[in-house]
């Protein structure tokens, strides 16, 4: 029993990472109606910027906030410069540009900061939480920050004008223009927010997985998986999806011998696919009703 | 009566296909003007061109300002609300959110809240469904919502693209009565595009007939309504 | 108005039967290009070095794989990030049959095709319930799972585990005076032509139209009596068949299969190739295959340290210039060089 509880908590800890990433994924999906394949790389790049700021002597929280700001601006700029020119191109062409962005960021990061693993500090300390053997302080801090960001997003989208405008612009851009919304800027804002959230995710994840250009690859996969599992229309669902995935992966690794350890990743994914087949909109997603 | 909207030589094309070949018409402030014509005549294209939704050439003046080539978002800010073909509802948002969006360019919070209640006054059925996802509403209810959303702008002019399309006659009657009320009591000028000529002429003060991208007839709605030969040859009834 | 504008506004005699002559005009030029390309393709192996022949063979292999993906995504509208899995299944089927079963390499192709057809069809069945991004994720999961499954210890006896399987390169048959590379080139070319011909006919048939109807408006297709479920699963199967045969060919040409050759990166590569060539345009697969093979190498040539960045920049520039891939580019060129008669009859009567 204790093993089970331990594994669940450990799963929640890794799940927190996935949840954070999943949140960033859903954010941008709500803004632009596509999945951003370069999201992980943007987060990784932001984390490197933070690292660089720390190397230059900035205190942690100053670097943290500055990185978020830089990432926000970078996200807006990337959208306006890279994606605006192709806004009328077919969807798959957009996907390919995401892929290109991914390649560029990954390569650039490796070039500037090389591929050796670097340590990234945590503001929460590395001792177990409150001395208990259940969960580390950093893990707990990570989960807390994720939930705070989630709360912020919930309030932003539900109760602010800009949030409503963004949802409208993403759902029906033409109608959004007819009520005076500047759709282009809403999309850019969405990108900025997603980049900022990605930066937060990256800075929380790096202390655990260590900083190097390829750190985000599998995490992005799980971020997507968690987001889709939860339902792409629901930030809360994405977070739950991310946590569930972490727990699932850990339990499968522990309780299904041989298979579990070698096939940890595929098993988690198979479960997701199974869930989707049973519930095509994800666990908490709303499948839009289409009146013919 | 002042001329609110003046259109001279409006041309528009979809790719290689020229749809409007130089339209001339005007809308008087406070009037209900209708654009009649068969399918493919260019009625919807006209409204879309006015709102900057498609590229157009020519001379379009609204309240003294030349708006040809303006982006949709800027046209809207002059006080032109467009109820598009197919209603253009934000299907994944609630009824109330749809109405709130209509007031997106307004700054007066209290006025907006008051206007939402006024919309519910016009359309009680919407009030029942205020927190429902707009996509689940019936066609008639979505049309009401679309009109309500447009009114939330407190527009000077409202463009309506085939408001009767796909609606049951009783609902259409109700809708057009409300449109008449809005025009009289709030002074909103209406430009109504319709295939259903009888219906439109019953509401309108002025009428224009479009055929393959050109105005072929214009006049007071009452005159056209009474002229049997015109009705027979052009309007089919 | 320039002379060109005048010619477009008032085309000469062609205006009498505008659409039909335009269509046959397009057909003739397409045929001419195809023939020219074939002649060049047949001649190259006698002038080029072995390595280039090998590379061109791989271009064709990737092109076949992309045709498969195009059938599923371009024609039928089902998004797949998982085609590396079918490629791998085809490759491993061929390798296992050749090395463990002593089956002659040519026979491995139909078997690989059949196995992949079944795999694709079986995957397509539950995938019926998934749309767009959800389908993308499911296929993504398939692509990521495949290398891990191939490394899985209980299967090692068959798959060779992490080491993979080495294949012996076949010689030209009947003692033909061709090098191994040249023979494989012609073999692949022949298989490719047959498969392309099959795909083209499929797309132009009633089945093809049903597939496209499902892509464009599934609800309308169903109400017209098209059995969307059956067609979608069958399309998955056929698509997997094509990519599987490509995988088998690739295995024979490269002489080696190993799990890490078939990662998600391959799926991405195929997708990029599809878009570069033009989604829904079969001939584009050749351009896509060339892109997949040559551009990453070129990027490394330009800058070893920043090869990924160079690749990304090239890709973005390509999309900017040709947002709909080579297909879109060809369409634009056709529009300029071979304009249709004006759609608006009154335009011909208008004064200049």
mmCIF file with all atom_site columns, N, CA and C in Angstrom, chain C residues 280-307:
data_model
loop_
_atom_site.group_PDB
_atom_site.id
_atom_site.type_symbol
_atom_site.label_atom_id
_atom_site.label_alt_id
_atom_site.label_comp_id
_atom_site.label_asym_id
_atom_site.label_entity_id
_atom_site.label_seq_id
_atom_site.pdbx_PDB_ins_code
_atom_site.Cartn_x
_atom_site.Cartn_y
_atom_site.Cartn_z
_atom_site.occupancy
_atom_site.B_iso_or_equiv
_atom_site.pdbx_formal_charge
_atom_site.auth_seq_id
_atom_site.auth_comp_id
_atom_site.auth_asym_id
_atom_site.auth_atom_id
_atom_site.pdbx_PDB_model_num
ATOM 1  N N  . UNK C 1 280 ? -2.479 16.431 -51.735 1.00 0.00 ? 280 UNK C N  1
ATOM 2  C CA . UNK C 1 280 ? -3.533 16.081 -52.680 1.00 0.00 ? 280 UNK C CA 1
ATOM 3  C C  . UNK C 1 280 ? -3.063 16.002 -54.115 1.00 0.00 ? 280 UNK C C  1
ATOM 4  N N  . UNK C 1 281 ? -1.794 16.255 -54.370 1.00 0.00 ? 281 UNK C N  1
ATOM 5  C CA . UNK C 1 281 ? -1.259 16.201 -55.730 1.00 0.00 ? 281 UNK C CA 1
ATOM 6  C C  . UNK C 1 281 ? -0.205 15.103 -55.776 1.00 0.00 ? 281 UNK C C  1
ATOM 7  N N  . UNK C 1 282 ? -0.538 13.994 -56.432 1.00 0.00 ? 282 UNK C N  1
ATOM 8  C CA . UNK C 1 282 ? 0.338  12.830 -56.396 1.00 0.00 ? 282 UNK C CA 1
ATOM 9  C C  . UNK C 1 282 ? 1.737  13.073 -56.964 1.00 0.00 ? 282 UNK C C  1
ATOM 10 N N  . UNK C 1 283 ? 1.880  13.737 -58.104 1.00 0.00 ? 283 UNK C N  1
ATOM 11 C CA . UNK C 1 283 ? 3.230  13.929 -58.648 1.00 0.00 ? 283 UNK C CA 1
ATOM 12 C C  . UNK C 1 283 ? 4.153  14.653 -57.674 1.00 0.00 ? 283 UNK C C  1
ATOM 13 N N  . UNK C 1 284 ? 3.581  15.421 -56.757 1.00 0.00 ? 284 UNK C N  1
ATOM 14 C CA . UNK C 1 284 ? 4.397  16.164 -55.803 1.00 0.00 ? 284 UNK C CA 1
ATOM 15 C C  . UNK C 1 284 ? 5.267  15.270 -54.951 1.00 0.00 ? 284 UNK C C  1
ATOM 16 N N  . UNK C 1 285 ? 4.890  13.981 -54.837 1.00 0.00 ? 285 UNK C N  1
ATOM 17 C CA . UNK C 1 285 ? 5.646  13.077 -53.980 1.00 0.00 ? 285 UNK C CA 1
ATOM 18 C C  . UNK C 1 285 ? 7.112  13.022 -54.370 1.00 0.00 ? 285 UNK C C  1
ATOM 19 N N  . UNK C 1 286 ? 7.384  13.171 -55.650 1.00 0.00 ? 286 UNK C N  1
ATOM 20 C CA . UNK C 1 286 ? 8.769  13.106 -56.116 1.00 0.00 ? 286 UNK C CA 1
ATOM 21 C C  . UNK C 1 286 ? 9.566  14.291 -55.569 1.00 0.00 ? 286 UNK C C  1
ATOM 22 N N  . UNK C 1 287 ? 8.942  15.477 -55.613 1.00 0.00 ? 287 UNK C N  1
ATOM 23 C CA . UNK C 1 287 ? 9.598  16.651 -55.050 1.00 0.00 ? 287 UNK C CA 1
ATOM 24 C C  . UNK C 1 287 ? 9.773  16.480 -53.552 1.00 0.00 ? 287 UNK C C  1
ATOM 25 N N  . UNK C 1 288 ? 8.741  15.919 -52.924 1.00 0.00 ? 288 UNK C N  1
ATOM 26 C CA . UNK C 1 288 ? 8.813  15.692 -51.489 1.00 0.00 ? 288 UNK C CA 1
ATOM 27 C C  . UNK C 1 288 ? 9.935  14.743 -51.135 1.00 0.00 ? 288 UNK C C  1
ATOM 28 N N  . UNK C 1 289 ? 10.026 13.653 -51.882 1.00 0.00 ? 289 UNK C N  1
ATOM 29 C CA . UNK C 1 289 ? 11.082 12.676 -51.624 1.00 0.00 ? 289 UNK C CA 1
ATOM 30 C C  . UNK C 1 289 ? 12.460 13.302 -51.786 1.00 0.00 ? 289 UNK C C  1
ATOM 31 N N  . UNK C 1 290 ? 12.604 14.121 -52.830 1.00 0.00 ? 290 UNK C N  1
ATOM 32 C CA . UNK C 1 290 ? 13.887 14.784 -53.056 1.00 0.00 ? 290 UNK C CA 1
ATOM 33 C C  . UNK C 1 290 ? 14.217 15.709 -51.897 1.00 0.00 ? 290 UNK C C  1
ATOM 34 N N  . UNK C 1 291 ? 13.206 16.444 -51.428 1.00 0.00 ? 291 UNK C N  1
ATOM 35 C CA . UNK C 1 291 ? 13.418 17.352 -50.303 1.00 0.00 ? 291 UNK C CA 1
ATOM 36 C C  . UNK C 1 291 ? 13.889 16.580 -49.082 1.00 0.00 ? 291 UNK C C  1
ATOM 37 N N  . UNK C 1 292 ? 13.189 15.482 -48.785 1.00 0.00 ? 292 UNK C N  1
ATOM 38 C CA . UNK C 1 292 ? 13.502 14.703 -47.588 1.00 0.00 ? 292 UNK C CA 1
ATOM 39 C C  . UNK C 1 292 ? 14.927 14.163 -47.633 1.00 0.00 ? 292 UNK C C  1
ATOM 40 N N  . UNK C 1 293 ? 15.347 13.760 -48.808 1.00 0.00 ? 293 UNK C N  1
ATOM 41 C CA . UNK C 1 293 ? 16.677 13.178 -48.893 1.00 0.00 ? 293 UNK C CA 1
ATOM 42 C C  . UNK C 1 293 ? 17.783 14.222 -48.939 1.00 0.00 ? 293 UNK C C  1
ATOM 43 N N  . UNK C 1 294 ? 17.606 15.232 -49.771 1.00 0.00 ? 294 UNK C N  1
ATOM 44 C CA . UNK C 1 294 ? 18.722 16.133 -50.059 1.00 0.00 ? 294 UNK C CA 1
ATOM 45 C C  . UNK C 1 294 ? 18.860 17.321 -49.119 1.00 0.00 ? 294 UNK C C  1
ATOM 46 N N  . UNK C 1 295 ? 17.738 17.891 -48.699 1.00 0.00 ? 295 UNK C N  1
ATOM 47 C CA . UNK C 1 295 ? 17.865 19.140 -47.944 1.00 0.00 ? 295 UNK C CA 1
ATOM 48 C C  . UNK C 1 295 ? 18.570 18.988 -46.594 1.00 0.00 ? 295 UNK C C  1
ATOM 49 N N  . UNK C 1 296 ? 18.255 17.956 -45.798 1.00 0.00 ? 296 UNK C N  1
ATOM 50 C CA . UNK C 1 296 ? 18.999 17.825 -44.534 1.00 0.00 ? 296 UNK C CA 1
ATOM 51 C C  . UNK C 1 296 ? 20.510 17.703 -44.768 1.00 0.00 ? 296 UNK C C  1
ATOM 52 N N  . UNK C 1 297 ? 20.897 16.943 -45.788 1.00 0.00 ? 297 UNK C N  1
ATOM 53 C CA . UNK C 1 297 ? 22.331 16.819 -46.106 1.00 0.00 ? 297 UNK C CA 1
ATOM 54 C C  . UNK C 1 297 ? 22.918 18.154 -46.501 1.00 0.00 ? 297 UNK C C  1
ATOM 55 N N  . UNK C 1 298 ? 22.185 18.880 -47.328 1.00 0.00 ? 298 UNK C N  1
ATOM 56 C CA . UNK C 1 298 ? 22.638 20.201 -47.770 1.00 0.00 ? 298 UNK C CA 1
ATOM 57 C C  . UNK C 1 298 ? 22.807 21.132 -46.581 1.00 0.00 ? 298 UNK C C  1
ATOM 58 N N  . UNK C 1 299 ? 21.850 21.061 -45.670 1.00 0.00 ? 299 UNK C N  1
ATOM 59 C CA . UNK C 1 299 ? 21.910 21.936 -44.498 1.00 0.00 ? 299 UNK C CA 1
ATOM 60 C C  . UNK C 1 299 ? 23.159 21.655 -43.680 1.00 0.00 ? 299 UNK C C  1
ATOM 61 N N  . UNK C 1 300 ? 23.485 20.362 -43.547 1.00 0.00 ? 300 UNK C N  1
ATOM 62 C CA . UNK C 1 300 ? 24.690 20.026 -42.788 1.00 0.00 ? 300 UNK C CA 1
ATOM 63 C C  . UNK C 1 300 ? 25.922 20.535 -43.481 1.00 0.00 ? 300 UNK C C  1
ATOM 64 N N  . UNK C 1 301 ? 25.893 20.475 -44.809 1.00 0.00 ? 301 UNK C N  1
ATOM 65 C CA . UNK C 1 301 ? 26.993 20.980 -45.640 1.00 0.00 ? 301 UNK C CA 1
ATOM 66 C C  . UNK C 1 301 ? 27.228 22.462 -45.378 1.00 0.00 ? 301 UNK C C  1
ATOM 67 N N  . UNK C 1 302 ? 26.129 23.212 -45.292 1.00 0.00 ? 302 UNK C N  1
ATOM 68 C CA . UNK C 1 302 ? 26.232 24.657 -45.113 1.00 0.00 ? 302 UNK C CA 1
ATOM 69 C C  . UNK C 1 302 ? 26.834 24.994 -43.761 1.00 0.00 ? 302 UNK C C  1
ATOM 70 N N  . UNK C 1 303 ? 26.324 24.324 -42.737 1.00 0.00 ? 303 UNK C N  1
ATOM 71 C CA . UNK C 1 303 ? 26.834 24.616 -41.396 1.00 0.00 ? 303 UNK C CA 1
ATOM 72 C C  . UNK C 1 303 ? 26.643 23.415 -40.493 1.00 0.00 ? 303 UNK C C  1
ATOM 73 N N  . UNK C 1 304 ? 27.723 22.798 -40.101 1.00 0.00 ? 304 UNK C N  1
ATOM 74 C CA . UNK C 1 304 ? 27.612 21.595 -39.279 1.00 0.00 ? 304 UNK C CA 1
ATOM 75 C C  . UNK C 1 304 ? 26.885 21.902 -37.975 1.00 0.00 ? 304 UNK C C  1
ATOM 76 N N  . UNK C 1 305 ? 27.254 23.002 -37.326 1.00 0.00 ? 305 UNK C N  1
ATOM 77 C CA . UNK C 1 305 ? 26.685 23.290 -36.013 1.00 0.00 ? 305 UNK C CA 1
ATOM 78 C C  . UNK C 1 305 ? 25.244 23.763 -36.069 1.00 0.00 ? 305 UNK C C  1
ATOM 79 N N  . UNK C 1 306 ? 24.878 24.425 -37.137 1.00 0.00 ? 306 UNK C N  1
ATOM 80 C CA . UNK C 1 306 ? 23.538 25.003 -37.213 1.00 0.00 ? 306 UNK C CA 1
ATOM 81 C C  . UNK C 1 306 ? 22.683 24.321 -38.272 1.00 0.00 ? 306 UNK C C  1
ATOM 82 N N  . UNK C 1 307 ? 22.967 23.031 -38.554 1.00 0.00 ? 307 UNK C N  1
ATOM 83 C CA . UNK C 1 307 ? 22.270 22.380 -39.669 1.00 0.00 ? 307 UNK C CA 1
ATOM 84 C C  . UNK C 1 307 ? 20.756 22.421 -39.474 1.00 0.00 ? 307 UNK C C  1
#
